[in-house]
mmCIF file of C-alpha atoms in Angstrom:
data_model
loop_
_atom_site.group_PDB
_atom_site.id
_atom_site.type_symbol
_atom_site.label_atom_id
_atom_site.label_comp_id
_atom_site.label_asym_id
_atom_site.label_seq_id
_atom_site.Cartn_x
_atom_site.Cartn_y
_atom_site.Cartn_z
ATOM 1 C CA MET A 1 95.346 74.438 107.109
ATOM 2 C CA SER A 2 94.091 71.032 108.241
ATOM 3 C CA ALA A 3 91.637 69.031 106.178
ATOM 4 C CA GLN A 4 89.022 69.397 108.927
ATOM 5 C CA ALA A 5 89.330 73.190 108.876
ATOM 6 C CA ARG A 6 88.955 73.567 105.119
ATOM 7 C CA ALA A 7 85.811 75.252 103.886
ATOM 8 C CA PRO A 8 83.554 73.560 101.296
ATOM 9 C CA HIS A 9 84.867 75.875 98.582
ATOM 10 C CA PHE A 10 88.496 74.754 99.124
ATOM 11 C CA VAL A 11 90.094 73.447 95.880
ATOM 12 C CA ARG A 12 92.758 70.924 96.850
ATOM 13 C CA SER A 13 94.199 70.615 93.355
ATOM 14 C CA PHE A 14 94.823 74.370 93.236
ATOM 15 C CA GLU A 15 96.631 74.144 96.578
ATOM 16 C CA ARG A 16 98.817 71.356 95.191
ATOM 17 C CA GLY A 17 99.616 73.319 92.048
ATOM 18 C CA LEU A 18 100.802 76.268 94.123
ATOM 19 C CA ALA A 19 102.867 73.895 96.271
ATOM 20 C CA VAL A 20 104.653 72.685 93.145
ATOM 21 C CA ILE A 21 105.613 76.264 92.264
ATOM 22 C CA ARG A 22 106.820 76.928 95.808
ATOM 23 C CA ALA A 23 109.005 73.812 95.736
ATOM 24 C CA PHE A 24 111.502 75.793 93.649
ATOM 25 C CA ASP A 25 113.672 78.302 95.495
ATOM 26 C CA ALA A 26 117.180 79.731 95.565
ATOM 27 C CA GLU A 27 118.588 76.491 96.954
ATOM 28 C CA HIS A 28 116.589 74.322 94.555
ATOM 29 C CA PRO A 29 116.312 76.205 91.220
ATOM 30 C CA ALA A 30 116.101 72.931 89.251
ATOM 31 C CA LEU A 31 114.293 69.796 90.393
ATOM 32 C CA THR A 32 113.572 66.371 88.977
ATOM 33 C CA LEU A 33 110.073 64.925 88.901
ATOM 34 C CA SER A 34 110.877 62.703 91.883
ATOM 35 C CA GLU A 35 112.233 65.645 93.885
ATOM 36 C CA VAL A 36 109.099 67.697 93.255
ATOM 37 C CA ALA A 37 106.865 64.769 94.202
ATOM 38 C CA ARG A 38 108.816 64.249 97.421
ATOM 39 C CA ALA A 39 108.889 67.942 98.363
ATOM 40 C CA CYS A 40 105.144 68.344 97.778
ATOM 41 C CA GLU A 41 104.137 64.937 99.136
ATOM 42 C CA LEU A 42 102.572 63.970 95.799
ATOM 43 C CA THR A 43 102.665 60.814 93.749
ATOM 44 C CA ARG A 44 104.969 60.924 90.740
ATOM 45 C CA ALA A 45 101.941 60.794 88.439
ATOM 46 C CA ALA A 46 100.300 63.796 90.135
ATOM 47 C CA ALA A 47 103.539 65.783 90.205
ATOM 48 C CA ARG A 48 104.045 65.057 86.507
ATOM 49 C CA ARG A 49 100.558 66.351 85.629
ATOM 50 C CA PHE A 50 101.097 69.576 87.575
ATOM 51 C CA LEU A 51 104.545 70.168 86.109
ATOM 52 C CA LEU A 52 103.473 69.527 82.529
ATOM 53 C CA THR A 53 100.432 71.782 82.977
ATOM 54 C CA LEU A 54 102.696 74.550 84.283
ATOM 55 C CA ALA A 55 105.007 73.936 81.329
ATOM 56 C CA ASP A 56 102.084 74.233 78.901
ATOM 57 C CA LEU A 57 101.154 77.556 80.562
ATOM 58 C CA GLY A 58 104.728 78.842 80.308
ATOM 59 C CA TYR A 59 105.557 78.894 84.023
ATOM 60 C CA VAL A 60 107.953 75.916 83.949
ATOM 61 C CA TYR A 61 110.707 74.843 81.563
ATOM 62 C CA THR A 62 112.077 71.301 81.311
ATOM 63 C CA ASP A 63 115.041 69.802 79.528
ATOM 64 C CA GLY A 64 113.422 66.392 79.721
ATOM 65 C CA ARG A 65 114.833 65.496 83.129
ATOM 66 C CA ARG A 66 114.917 68.569 85.345
ATOM 67 C CA PHE A 67 112.369 71.348 85.693
ATOM 68 C CA ARG A 68 112.915 75.067 86.275
ATOM 69 C CA LEU A 69 110.608 78.016 86.789
ATOM 70 C CA THR A 70 110.523 80.572 83.983
ATOM 71 C CA PRO A 71 110.461 84.378 84.391
ATOM 72 C CA ARG A 72 106.732 84.228 83.695
ATOM 73 C CA VAL A 73 106.084 83.281 87.343
ATOM 74 C CA LEU A 74 106.942 86.897 88.189
ATOM 75 C CA GLU A 75 103.538 87.807 86.753
ATOM 76 C CA LEU A 76 101.932 86.077 89.740
ATOM 77 C CA GLY A 77 103.487 88.541 92.161
ATOM 78 C CA TYR A 78 103.416 91.605 89.923
ATOM 79 C CA SER A 79 99.690 92.111 90.336
ATOM 80 C CA TYR A 80 100.185 92.438 94.091
ATOM 81 C CA LEU A 81 103.183 94.748 93.864
ATOM 82 C CA SER A 82 101.623 96.946 91.180
ATOM 83 C CA SER A 83 98.415 97.418 93.152
ATOM 84 C CA TYR A 84 100.147 97.926 96.489
ATOM 85 C CA THR A 85 101.504 101.475 96.613
ATOM 86 C CA LEU A 86 103.634 101.122 99.743
ATOM 87 C CA PRO A 87 106.756 99.693 98.013
ATOM 88 C CA GLN A 88 106.552 102.434 95.399
ATOM 89 C CA LEU A 89 106.215 105.093 98.078
ATOM 90 C CA ALA A 90 109.047 103.650 100.135
ATOM 91 C CA GLU A 91 111.706 103.215 97.460
ATOM 92 C CA PRO A 92 112.727 106.899 97.113
ATOM 93 C CA HIS A 93 113.049 107.118 100.891
ATOM 94 C CA LEU A 94 115.129 103.932 100.987
ATOM 95 C CA ASP A 95 117.342 105.318 98.206
ATOM 96 C CA GLN A 96 118.035 108.465 100.230
ATOM 97 C CA LEU A 97 118.658 106.466 103.409
ATOM 98 C CA VAL A 98 121.171 104.143 101.746
ATOM 99 C CA ALA A 99 122.952 107.112 100.135
ATOM 100 C CA ARG A 100 123.375 108.679 103.596
ATOM 101 C CA ILE A 101 124.440 105.653 105.625
ATOM 102 C CA ARG A 102 126.019 103.435 102.926
ATOM 103 C CA GLU A 103 124.285 100.328 104.287
ATOM 104 C CA SER A 104 121.469 98.239 102.770
ATOM 105 C CA SER A 105 117.840 98.892 103.660
ATOM 106 C CA SER A 106 114.602 97.045 102.935
ATOM 107 C CA LEU A 107 110.840 97.254 103.379
ATOM 108 C CA CYS A 108 109.154 94.047 104.532
ATOM 109 C CA VAL A 109 105.632 92.843 105.267
ATOM 110 C CA LEU A 110 104.315 89.865 107.215
ATOM 111 C CA ASP A 111 102.979 86.807 105.406
ATOM 112 C CA GLY A 112 101.926 84.028 107.749
ATOM 113 C CA ASP A 113 104.950 83.171 109.866
ATOM 114 C CA ASP A 114 107.416 84.787 107.434
ATOM 115 C CA ILE A 115 108.455 88.258 106.471
ATOM 116 C CA VAL A 116 108.669 89.043 102.749
ATOM 117 C CA TYR A 117 110.870 91.700 101.184
ATOM 118 C CA VAL A 118 108.721 93.972 99.001
ATOM 119 C CA ALA A 119 111.280 96.737 98.390
ATOM 120 C CA ARG A 120 115.048 96.740 98.798
ATOM 121 C CA VAL A 121 117.957 99.068 98.120
ATOM 122 C CA PRO A 122 121.334 97.336 98.553
ATOM 123 C CA THR A 123 124.532 99.132 99.364
ATOM 124 C CA ARG A 124 127.205 99.235 96.698
ATOM 125 C CA ARG A 125 129.713 97.268 98.779
ATOM 126 C CA ILE A 126 131.373 94.302 97.083
ATOM 127 C CA MET A 127 130.163 91.931 99.805
ATOM 128 C CA THR A 128 126.387 92.166 100.251
ATOM 129 C CA ALA A 129 123.713 89.725 101.332
ATOM 130 C CA SER A 130 121.966 87.928 98.462
ATOM 131 C CA ILE A 131 118.478 89.262 99.161
ATOM 132 C CA THR A 132 115.948 90.395 96.568
ATOM 133 C CA VAL A 133 112.297 91.398 96.442
ATOM 134 C CA GLY A 134 110.325 88.261 97.305
ATOM 135 C CA THR A 135 112.944 86.825 99.698
ATOM 136 C CA ARG A 136 111.386 85.285 102.802
ATOM 137 C CA PHE A 137 112.724 84.654 106.302
ATOM 138 C CA PRO A 138 111.077 83.435 109.509
ATOM 139 C CA ALA A 139 109.573 86.479 111.226
ATOM 140 C CA TYR A 140 110.633 85.495 114.741
ATOM 141 C CA VAL A 141 114.349 85.790 113.971
ATOM 142 C CA THR A 142 114.406 89.086 112.012
ATOM 143 C CA SER A 143 114.238 92.681 113.203
ATOM 144 C CA VAL A 144 111.440 93.532 110.749
ATOM 145 C CA GLY A 145 109.483 90.460 111.786
ATOM 146 C CA ARG A 146 109.755 91.242 115.480
ATOM 147 C CA VAL A 147 108.671 94.839 114.960
ATOM 148 C CA ILE A 148 105.522 93.711 113.160
ATOM 149 C CA LEU A 149 104.799 90.814 115.531
ATOM 150 C CA ALA A 150 105.215 93.113 118.535
ATOM 151 C CA HIS A 151 102.326 95.265 117.321
ATOM 152 C CA LEU A 152 99.860 92.457 116.660
ATOM 153 C CA PRO A 153 96.977 91.933 119.114
ATOM 154 C CA GLU A 154 98.093 90.041 122.226
ATOM 155 C CA GLU A 155 95.892 87.039 121.465
ATOM 156 C CA ASP A 156 97.369 86.785 117.974
ATOM 157 C CA VAL A 157 100.900 86.813 119.378
ATOM 158 C CA GLU A 158 100.031 84.125 121.915
ATOM 159 C CA ALA A 159 98.473 81.921 119.228
ATOM 160 C CA ARG A 160 101.598 82.250 117.101
ATOM 161 C CA LEU A 161 103.905 81.479 120.008
ATOM 162 C CA ALA A 162 101.829 78.415 120.931
ATOM 163 C CA GLY A 163 102.391 76.866 117.516
ATOM 164 C CA ALA A 164 105.845 78.272 116.797
ATOM 165 C CA GLU A 165 108.851 76.135 115.908
ATOM 166 C CA LEU A 166 111.745 78.344 116.991
ATOM 167 C CA LYS A 167 114.776 76.794 115.331
ATOM 168 C CA PRO A 168 118.289 77.912 116.357
ATOM 169 C CA LEU A 169 119.699 79.411 113.162
ATOM 170 C CA THR A 170 122.812 80.549 115.077
ATOM 171 C CA THR A 171 124.021 80.123 118.645
ATOM 172 C CA ARG A 172 122.428 83.507 119.444
ATOM 173 C CA THR A 173 118.926 82.758 118.180
ATOM 174 C CA ILE A 174 116.069 83.117 120.662
ATOM 175 C CA THR A 175 114.471 79.664 120.729
ATOM 176 C CA THR A 176 111.945 79.701 123.593
ATOM 177 C CA PRO A 177 108.458 81.253 123.499
ATOM 178 C CA GLY A 178 109.024 82.918 126.878
ATOM 179 C CA ALA A 179 112.210 84.682 125.789
ATOM 180 C CA LEU A 180 110.641 85.723 122.478
ATOM 181 C CA ARG A 181 107.549 87.038 124.278
ATOM 182 C CA THR A 182 109.766 89.156 126.523
ATOM 183 C CA GLU A 183 111.695 90.484 123.539
ATOM 184 C CA LEU A 184 108.506 91.391 121.645
ATOM 185 C CA ARG A 185 107.255 93.358 124.645
ATOM 186 C CA ARG A 186 110.570 95.219 124.786
ATOM 187 C CA VAL A 187 110.335 95.983 121.062
ATOM 188 C CA ARG A 188 106.815 97.331 121.455
ATOM 189 C CA ARG A 189 107.869 99.613 124.327
ATOM 190 C CA GLN A 190 110.960 101.031 122.643
ATOM 191 C CA GLY A 191 109.480 101.291 119.141
ATOM 192 C CA TYR A 192 112.231 99.465 117.266
ATOM 193 C CA ALA A 193 114.006 96.093 117.175
ATOM 194 C CA VAL A 194 117.681 95.175 117.035
ATOM 195 C CA VAL A 195 118.635 91.618 116.098
ATOM 196 C CA ASP A 196 122.252 90.716 116.710
ATOM 197 C CA GLN A 197 123.502 87.753 114.665
ATOM 198 C CA GLU A 198 120.431 85.588 115.292
ATOM 199 C CA LEU A 199 119.529 85.046 111.645
ATOM 200 C CA GLU A 200 123.115 84.753 110.414
ATOM 201 C CA GLU A 201 126.517 85.039 112.069
ATOM 202 C CA GLY A 202 128.042 88.433 111.346
ATOM 203 C CA LEU A 203 124.722 90.110 110.485
ATOM 204 C CA ARG A 204 123.144 92.810 112.645
ATOM 205 C CA SER A 205 119.950 94.651 111.794
ATOM 206 C CA VAL A 206 117.669 97.317 113.216
ATOM 207 C CA ALA A 207 114.044 97.842 112.154
ATOM 208 C CA ALA A 208 111.191 100.227 112.853
ATOM 209 C CA PRO A 209 107.472 99.858 112.101
ATOM 210 C CA VAL A 210 105.622 101.662 109.319
ATOM 211 C CA ARG A 211 102.105 102.774 110.251
ATOM 212 C CA ASP A 212 99.266 103.727 107.940
ATOM 213 C CA ARG A 213 97.095 106.792 108.466
ATOM 214 C CA ASP A 214 95.028 104.869 111.033
ATOM 215 C CA GLY A 215 98.107 104.088 113.109
ATOM 216 C CA GLU A 216 98.107 100.389 112.187
ATOM 217 C CA VAL A 217 101.509 98.758 111.584
ATOM 218 C CA VAL A 218 101.482 97.543 107.973
ATOM 219 C CA ALA A 219 105.187 96.971 107.319
ATOM 220 C CA ALA A 220 108.679 97.575 108.679
ATOM 221 C CA VAL A 221 111.925 99.072 107.368
ATOM 222 C CA ASN A 222 115.319 97.740 108.341
ATOM 223 C CA ILE A 223 118.993 98.552 108.044
ATOM 224 C CA ALA A 224 121.280 95.534 107.807
ATOM 225 C CA VAL A 225 124.995 95.800 108.622
ATOM 226 C CA HIS A 226 128.045 93.603 109.039
ATOM 227 C CA ALA A 227 128.841 92.999 112.694
ATOM 228 C CA GLY A 228 132.514 93.664 112.040
ATOM 229 C CA ARG A 229 131.791 97.229 110.936
ATOM 230 C CA ASN A 230 129.045 98.200 113.391
ATOM 231 C CA SER A 231 128.608 97.405 117.069
ATOM 232 C CA VAL A 232 125.130 97.192 118.583
ATOM 233 C CA ASP A 233 125.754 100.555 120.272
ATOM 234 C CA SER A 234 126.770 102.209 117.008
ATOM 235 C CA VAL A 235 123.699 100.784 115.286
ATOM 236 C CA ARG A 236 121.492 102.462 117.884
ATOM 237 C CA ARG A 237 123.515 105.672 118.035
ATOM 238 C CA ASP A 238 124.414 106.251 114.389
ATOM 239 C CA LEU A 239 121.850 104.370 112.287
ATOM 240 C CA LEU A 240 118.607 104.295 114.263
ATOM 241 C CA PRO A 241 117.975 108.084 114.007
ATOM 242 C CA HIS A 242 118.295 107.896 110.193
ATOM 243 C CA LEU A 243 115.978 104.884 110.126
ATOM 244 C CA LEU A 244 113.308 106.617 112.206
ATOM 245 C CA ALA A 245 113.500 109.720 109.992
ATOM 246 C CA THR A 246 113.074 107.559 106.888
ATOM 247 C CA VAL A 247 110.051 105.778 108.358
ATOM 248 C CA ALA A 248 108.519 109.152 109.260
ATOM 249 C CA GLY A 249 108.881 110.232 105.642
ATOM 250 C CA ILE A 250 107.230 107.058 104.350
ATOM 251 C CA GLU A 251 104.358 107.457 106.812
ATOM 252 C CA ALA A 252 103.879 111.084 105.761
ATOM 253 C CA ASP A 253 103.516 109.977 102.134
ATOM 254 C CA LEU A 254 101.098 107.231 103.190
ATOM 255 C CA ARG A 255 98.874 109.760 104.956
ATOM 256 C CA ILE A 256 98.733 111.852 101.799
ATOM 257 C CA THR A 257 98.124 109.052 99.302
ATOM 258 C CA SER A 258 95.930 106.637 101.270
ATOM 259 C CA PRO A 259 92.140 107.006 100.943
ATOM 260 C CA ALA A 260 90.340 108.470 103.940
ATOM 261 C CA PRO A 261 88.870 105.790 106.224
ATOM 262 C CA ALA A 262 85.129 105.259 106.191
ATOM 263 C CA ALA A 263 83.118 106.703 109.086
ATOM 264 C CA ALA A 264 81.471 104.353 111.540
ATOM 265 C CA PRO A 265 77.819 103.766 110.591
ATOM 266 C CA GLY A 266 75.480 106.291 112.163
ATOM 267 C CA THR A 267 78.207 108.441 113.713
ATOM 268 C CA GLY A 268 79.652 110.480 110.875
ATOM 269 C CA THR A 269 83.082 110.163 112.491
ATOM 270 C CA ARG A 270 85.945 107.739 112.247
ATOM 271 C CA ARG A 271 86.186 104.947 114.784
ATOM 272 C CA SER A 272 89.109 105.144 117.176
ATOM 273 C CA SER A 273 92.006 102.790 116.475
ATOM 274 C CA SER A 274 91.411 101.070 119.804
ATOM 275 C CA SER A 275 88.093 99.715 118.530
ATOM 276 C CA ARG A 276 89.669 97.965 115.540
ATOM 277 C CA ARG A 277 91.661 94.787 115.280
ATOM 278 C CA SER A 278 94.854 94.825 113.250
ATOM 279 C CA PRO A 279 94.335 93.733 109.633
ATOM 280 C CA ALA A 280 95.198 90.179 108.693
ATOM 281 C CA PRO A 281 98.819 89.777 107.604
ATOM 282 C CA GLU A 282 99.163 90.305 103.872
ATOM 283 C CA GLY A 283 102.786 89.801 103.103
#
């Protein structure tokens, strides 16, 4: 968000504190003061104040030179996961799916330009991708991301494409807005997305959207496989039917557990889905 677009209530110091937390990731689990300052575009003095405050609160540990996040940061995401029933509803279905197909499966939601894993059941193979709940990837290059993006309002998709930086993560990655736009339209028509080694060489995935009781796409479920074990044709033929059945089961549980939508004022009936915009991305 640009400085000009920020509302009067915007607290810049809070934004900077969150940036310090986000500076740590799987590739950078421990950082020096200078590294944090550089990553967050802060002065060393400001970075030091934020880090020491986080240490006082128990979110950061330091050995005197390097800083690390502590398990207490998990509390920041637990409130979301504990109040959001979809991951809890999905996990038994993902368990059954993985037991049938012996491949990993995950539930993801959209958060800005990324997808975030909110539930995951890995296969028991020795070689598996190092993905956990909370892992993020660019939405444009994942099957779950494309499924969700394909069902956003057209103007939202165009706005995202206009500002997108489509980096080539492999030689197969779609890197032009025109090609991605065409692919998203295909995904919307067919109801699922297949991504073939665009995120990582040797990784294929197929995803289908999860809709709430109003028919709005709120998440997506994928199956991820090694390209050496599954061709694109076998993914569609052998895995896609199981995926679609799993999504149907999740959606059936959502219809039962979700509160009934409010009626439109003065009508006593629910508004049609065509009169509503899709909800803002929440993860």
